[in-house]
Amino acid sequence: GAGVSQSPSNKVTEKGKDVELRCDPISGHTALYWYRQSLGQGLEFLIYFQGNSAPDKSGLPSDRFSAERTGGSVSTLTIQRTQQEDSAVYLCASSLALSVNSRRSYNEQFFGPGTRLTVL
Amino acid sequence: SQQGEEDPQALSIQEGENATMNCSYKTSINNLQWYRQNSGRGLVHLILIRSNEREKHSGRLRVTLDTSKKSSSLLITASRAADTASYFCATDENNYGQNFVFGPGTRLSVLP
């Protein structure tokens, strides 16, 4: 079946412009994550959606970053007034629903190919 | 600071040799995962090991977990050129997988 898809694959923008990054998770996956990976670095958690619960926004680096998840499926990460330090690969991942007391392997994350954002 | 820290940062071996990568973390966890990232591509999940497990195998991969030392190791046996990638460990910081913290990764190069 189809995996996680992201668009665009590459985005070049000028400093100060707004950008929107899109993520289509695997059908049926209720958990969705956004990460950022700077060149040569590990992944930095940004935001997490789980079903209809309020998202965990604890990783968003500033109020210029926001994300939505409409209808429990597609998610959009928006960066307003982009800065050069926002340049990175933005990765989206999805996983099956969490069950806190379950011992199943429920939280393997499936990653999309990422969007490479370059802010000039 | 990063929860998971991989060691070494870079590793270069000959095809056929074994590769061992280590991961250390700071707080208690429910599980630890290893991922692989080929250049220019997304991450691929390799293996998950729970806090009550000590060792897991998957094909040529062997993962160990020592919760007393807060460390894990990933062993790739009989390495192949196709194993060349960056390997990341991720921990859930004892919050039931609500978010995962990834280390900076180990860049493995397997030379033919």
CSV table of N, CA and C in Angstrom, one decimal, chain A residues 29 33 35 37 43 91-96 105-112, chain B residues 6 21 23 31-38 41-49 61 63 72 74 76 83-92 97 99-108:
chain,number,residue,atom,x,y,z
A,29,HIS,N,-3.8,5.5,10.1
A,29,HIS,CA,-2.8,5.9,11.1
A,29,HIS,C,-3.4,7.1,11.8
A,33,TYR,N,3.4,12.8,13.2
A,33,TYR,CA,4.5,13.5,13.8
A,33,TYR,C,5.2,14.4,12.7
A,35,TYR,N,8.9,16.3,12.2
A,35,TYR,CA,10.3,16.4,12.7
A,35,TYR,C,11.1,17.4,11.7
A,37,GLN,N,15.1,18.0,10.4
A,37,GLN,CA,16.5,17.5,10.4
A,37,GLN,C,17.4,18.5,9.6
A,43,LEU,N,17.2,14.1,14.2
A,43,LEU,CA,15.9,14.6,14.1
A,43,LEU,C,15.5,15.4,15.3
A,91,LEU,N,10.5,16.3,8.0
A,91,LEU,CA,10.0,14.9,7.9
A,91,LEU,C,8.7,14.7,8.6
A,92,CYS,N,7.8,14.0,8.0
A,92,CYS,CA,6.5,13.6,8.6
A,92,CYS,C,6.5,12.1,8.8
A,93,ALA,N,5.9,11.7,9.9
A,93,ALA,CA,5.8,10.2,10.1
A,93,ALA,C,4.4,10.0,10.7
A,94,SER,N,3.9,8.8,10.5
A,94,SER,CA,2.6,8.4,11.0
A,94,SER,C,2.7,7.0,11.7
A,95,SER,N,1.8,6.7,12.6
A,95,SER,CA,1.8,5.4,13.2
A,95,SER,C,0.4,5.1,13.6
A,96,LEU,N,0.2,3.8,14.0
A,96,LEU,CA,-1.1,3.3,14.4
A,96,LEU,C,-1.4,3.9,15.8
A,105,SER,N,3.4,-3.9,19.6
A,105,SER,CA,4.3,-2.9,19.0
A,105,SER,C,3.5,-1.9,18.2
A,106,TYR,N,3.0,-0.9,18.9
A,106,TYR,CA,2.0,0.0,18.3
A,106,TYR,C,2.6,1.3,17.8
A,107,ASN,N,3.8,1.5,18.1
A,107,ASN,CA,4.3,2.9,17.8
A,107,ASN,C,5.5,2.9,16.9
A,108,GLU,N,5.6,1.9,16.0
A,108,GLU,CA,6.6,2.1,14.9
A,108,GLU,C,6.1,3.2,14.0
A,109,GLN,N,7.0,4.1,13.7
A,109,GLN,CA,6.7,5.2,12.9
A,109,GLN,C,7.2,5.0,11.5
A,110,PHE,N,6.3,5.4,10.5
A,110,PHE,CA,6.6,5.3,9.1
A,110,PHE,C,6.8,6.7,8.6
A,111,PHE,N,8.0,6.9,8.0
A,111,PHE,CA,8.4,8.2,7.6
A,111,PHE,C,8.2,8.5,6.1
A,112,GLY,N,7.8,9.7,5.9
A,112,GLY,CA,7.8,10.2,4.5
A,112,GLY,C,9.2,10.5,4.0
B,6,GLU,N,24.2,8.7,19.7
B,6,GLU,CA,24.8,7.5,19.1
B,6,GLU,C,26.3,7.7,19.1
B,21,MET,N,27.1,-0.2,16.6
B,21,MET,CA,26.8,1.2,16.9
B,21,MET,C,26.1,1.2,18.3
B,23,CYS,N,24.1,3.5,21.5
B,23,CYS,CA,23.2,4.6,21.8
B,23,CYS,C,23.1,4.7,23.3
B,31,ASN,N,10.5,2.2,25.5
B,31,ASN,CA,11.1,1.5,24.4
B,31,ASN,C,12.1,2.3,23.6
B,32,LEU,N,12.9,1.6,22.9
B,32,LEU,CA,13.9,2.3,22.1
B,32,LEU,C,13.9,1.7,20.7
B,33,GLN,N,14.0,2.6,19.7
B,33,GLN,CA,13.9,2.1,18.3
B,33,GLN,C,15.2,2.5,17.6
B,34,TRP,N,15.5,1.7,16.6
B,34,TRP,CA,16.6,2.0,15.7
B,34,TRP,C,16.0,2.2,14.3
B,35,TYR,N,16.5,3.3,13.6
B,35,TYR,CA,16.1,3.6,12.3
B,35,TYR,C,17.3,3.7,11.4
B,36,ARG,N,17.1,3.5,10.1
B,36,ARG,CA,18.1,3.7,9.1
B,36,ARG,C,17.7,4.8,8.1
B,37,GLN,N,18.6,5.6,7.7
B,37,GLN,CA,18.3,6.6,6.7
B,37,GLN,C,19.3,6.6,5.6
B,38,ASN,N,18.9,6.2,4.4
B,38,ASN,CA,19.8,6.3,3.3
B,38,ASN,C,19.8,7.7,2.8
B,41,ARG,N,16.9,10.1,1.6
B,41,ARG,CA,15.6,9.4,1.7
B,41,ARG,C,15.1,9.6,3.1
B,42,GLY,N,13.8,9.1,3.3
B,42,GLY,CA,13.2,9.1,4.6
B,42,GLY,C,13.8,8.0,5.5
B,43,LEU,N,13.4,8.0,6.7
B,43,LEU,CA,13.8,7.0,7.6
B,43,LEU,C,13.0,5.7,7.5
B,44,VAL,N,13.7,4.6,7.8
B,44,VAL,CA,13.1,3.3,7.7
B,44,VAL,C,13.3,2.7,9.1
B,45,HIS,N,12.2,2.2,9.7
B,45,HIS,CA,12.2,1.6,11.0
B,45,HIS,C,12.9,0.2,10.9
B,46,LEU,N,13.9,0.0,11.8
B,46,LEU,CA,14.6,-1.3,11.8
B,46,LEU,C,14.1,-2.2,12.8
B,47,ILE,N,14.0,-1.8,14.1
B,47,ILE,CA,13.7,-2.7,15.2
B,47,ILE,C,13.3,-1.9,16.4
B,48,LEU,N,12.4,-2.4,17.2
B,48,LEU,CA,12.0,-1.8,18.4
B,48,LEU,C,12.3,-2.8,19.5
B,49,ILE,N,12.8,-2.3,20.6
B,49,ILE,CA,13.1,-3.1,21.8
B,49,ILE,C,12.5,-2.4,23.0
B,61,LEU,N,20.5,-8.1,11.9
B,61,LEU,CA,20.5,-7.1,13.0
B,61,LEU,C,20.4,-7.7,14.3
B,63,VAL,N,20.0,-6.2,18.3
B,63,VAL,CA,19.9,-5.0,19.2
B,63,VAL,C,19.9,-5.5,20.6
B,72,SER,N,22.1,1.2,24.5
B,72,SER,CA,21.7,0.1,23.5
B,72,SER,C,22.7,0.0,22.5
B,74,LEU,N,23.4,-1.6,18.4
B,74,LEU,CA,22.9,-2.2,17.2
B,74,LEU,C,24.1,-2.9,16.5
B,76,ILE,N,25.3,-5.0,13.2
B,76,ILE,CA,25.0,-5.5,11.8
B,76,ILE,C,26.0,-6.5,11.5
B,83,ASP,N,24.3,-1.6,3.2
B,83,ASP,CA,24.1,-1.1,4.5
B,83,ASP,C,24.6,0.3,4.8
B,84,THR,N,25.3,0.8,3.8
B,84,THR,CA,25.8,2.2,4.0
B,84,THR,C,24.6,3.2,4.2
B,85,ALA,N,24.6,3.8,5.3
B,85,ALA,CA,23.5,4.7,5.7
B,85,ALA,C,23.8,5.4,7.0
B,86,SER,N,22.9,6.2,7.4
B,86,SER,CA,23.0,6.8,8.8
B,86,SER,C,22.0,6.0,9.6
B,87,TYR,N,22.4,5.7,10.9
B,87,TYR,CA,21.6,4.9,11.8
B,87,TYR,C,21.3,5.8,13.0
B,88,PHE,N,20.0,5.8,13.3
B,88,PHE,CA,19.5,6.6,14.4
B,88,PHE,C,18.8,5.8,15.5
B,89,CYS,N,19.1,6.1,16.7
B,89,CYS,CA,18.2,5.5,17.8
B,89,CYS,C,17.2,6.6,18.3
B,90,ALA,N,16.1,6.1,18.7
B,90,ALA,CA,15.1,7.0,19.2
B,90,ALA,C,14.5,6.4,20.4
B,91,THR,N,14.3,7.3,21.4
B,91,THR,CA,13.7,6.9,22.7
B,91,THR,C,12.4,7.7,23.0
B,92,ASP,N,11.5,7.1,23.8
B,92,ASP,CA,10.2,7.8,24.0
B,92,ASP,C,10.2,8.5,25.3
B,97,GLY,N,5.4,7.0,24.1
B,97,GLY,CA,5.5,7.1,22.7
B,97,GLY,C,4.8,8.4,22.1
B,99,ASN,N,6.1,11.3,21.9
B,99,ASN,CA,7.1,11.9,21.0
B,99,ASN,C,8.4,11.2,21.2
B,100,PHE,N,9.1,11.1,20.2
B,100,PHE,CA,10.4,10.4,20.2
B,100,PHE,C,11.5,11.4,20.0
B,101,VAL,N,12.6,11.1,20.7
B,101,VAL,CA,13.8,12.0,20.6
B,101,VAL,C,14.9,11.1,19.9
B,102,PHE,N,15.4,11.7,18.8
B,102,PHE,CA,16.4,11.0,18.0
B,102,PHE,C,17.8,11.6,18.3
B,103,GLY,N,18.8,10.7,18.3
B,103,GLY,CA,20.1,11.2,18.4
B,103,GLY,C,20.6,11.7,17.1
B,104,PRO,N,21.9,12.2,17.0
B,104,PRO,CA,22.4,12.7,15.8
B,104,PRO,C,22.8,11.7,14.8
B,105,GLY,N,22.8,10.4,15.2
B,105,GLY,CA,23.0,9.3,14.2
B,105,GLY,C,24.5,8.9,14.1
B,106,THR,N,24.7,7.7,13.6
B,106,THR,CA,26.0,7.2,13.2
B,106,THR,C,26.0,7.0,11.7
B,107,ARG,N,26.9,7.6,11.0
B,107,ARG,CA,27.1,7.4,9.6
B,107,ARG,C,28.0,6.2,9.3
B,108,LEU,N,27.4,5.2,8.8
B,108,LEU,CA,28.1,3.9,8.5
B,108,LEU,C,28.4,3.9,7.0
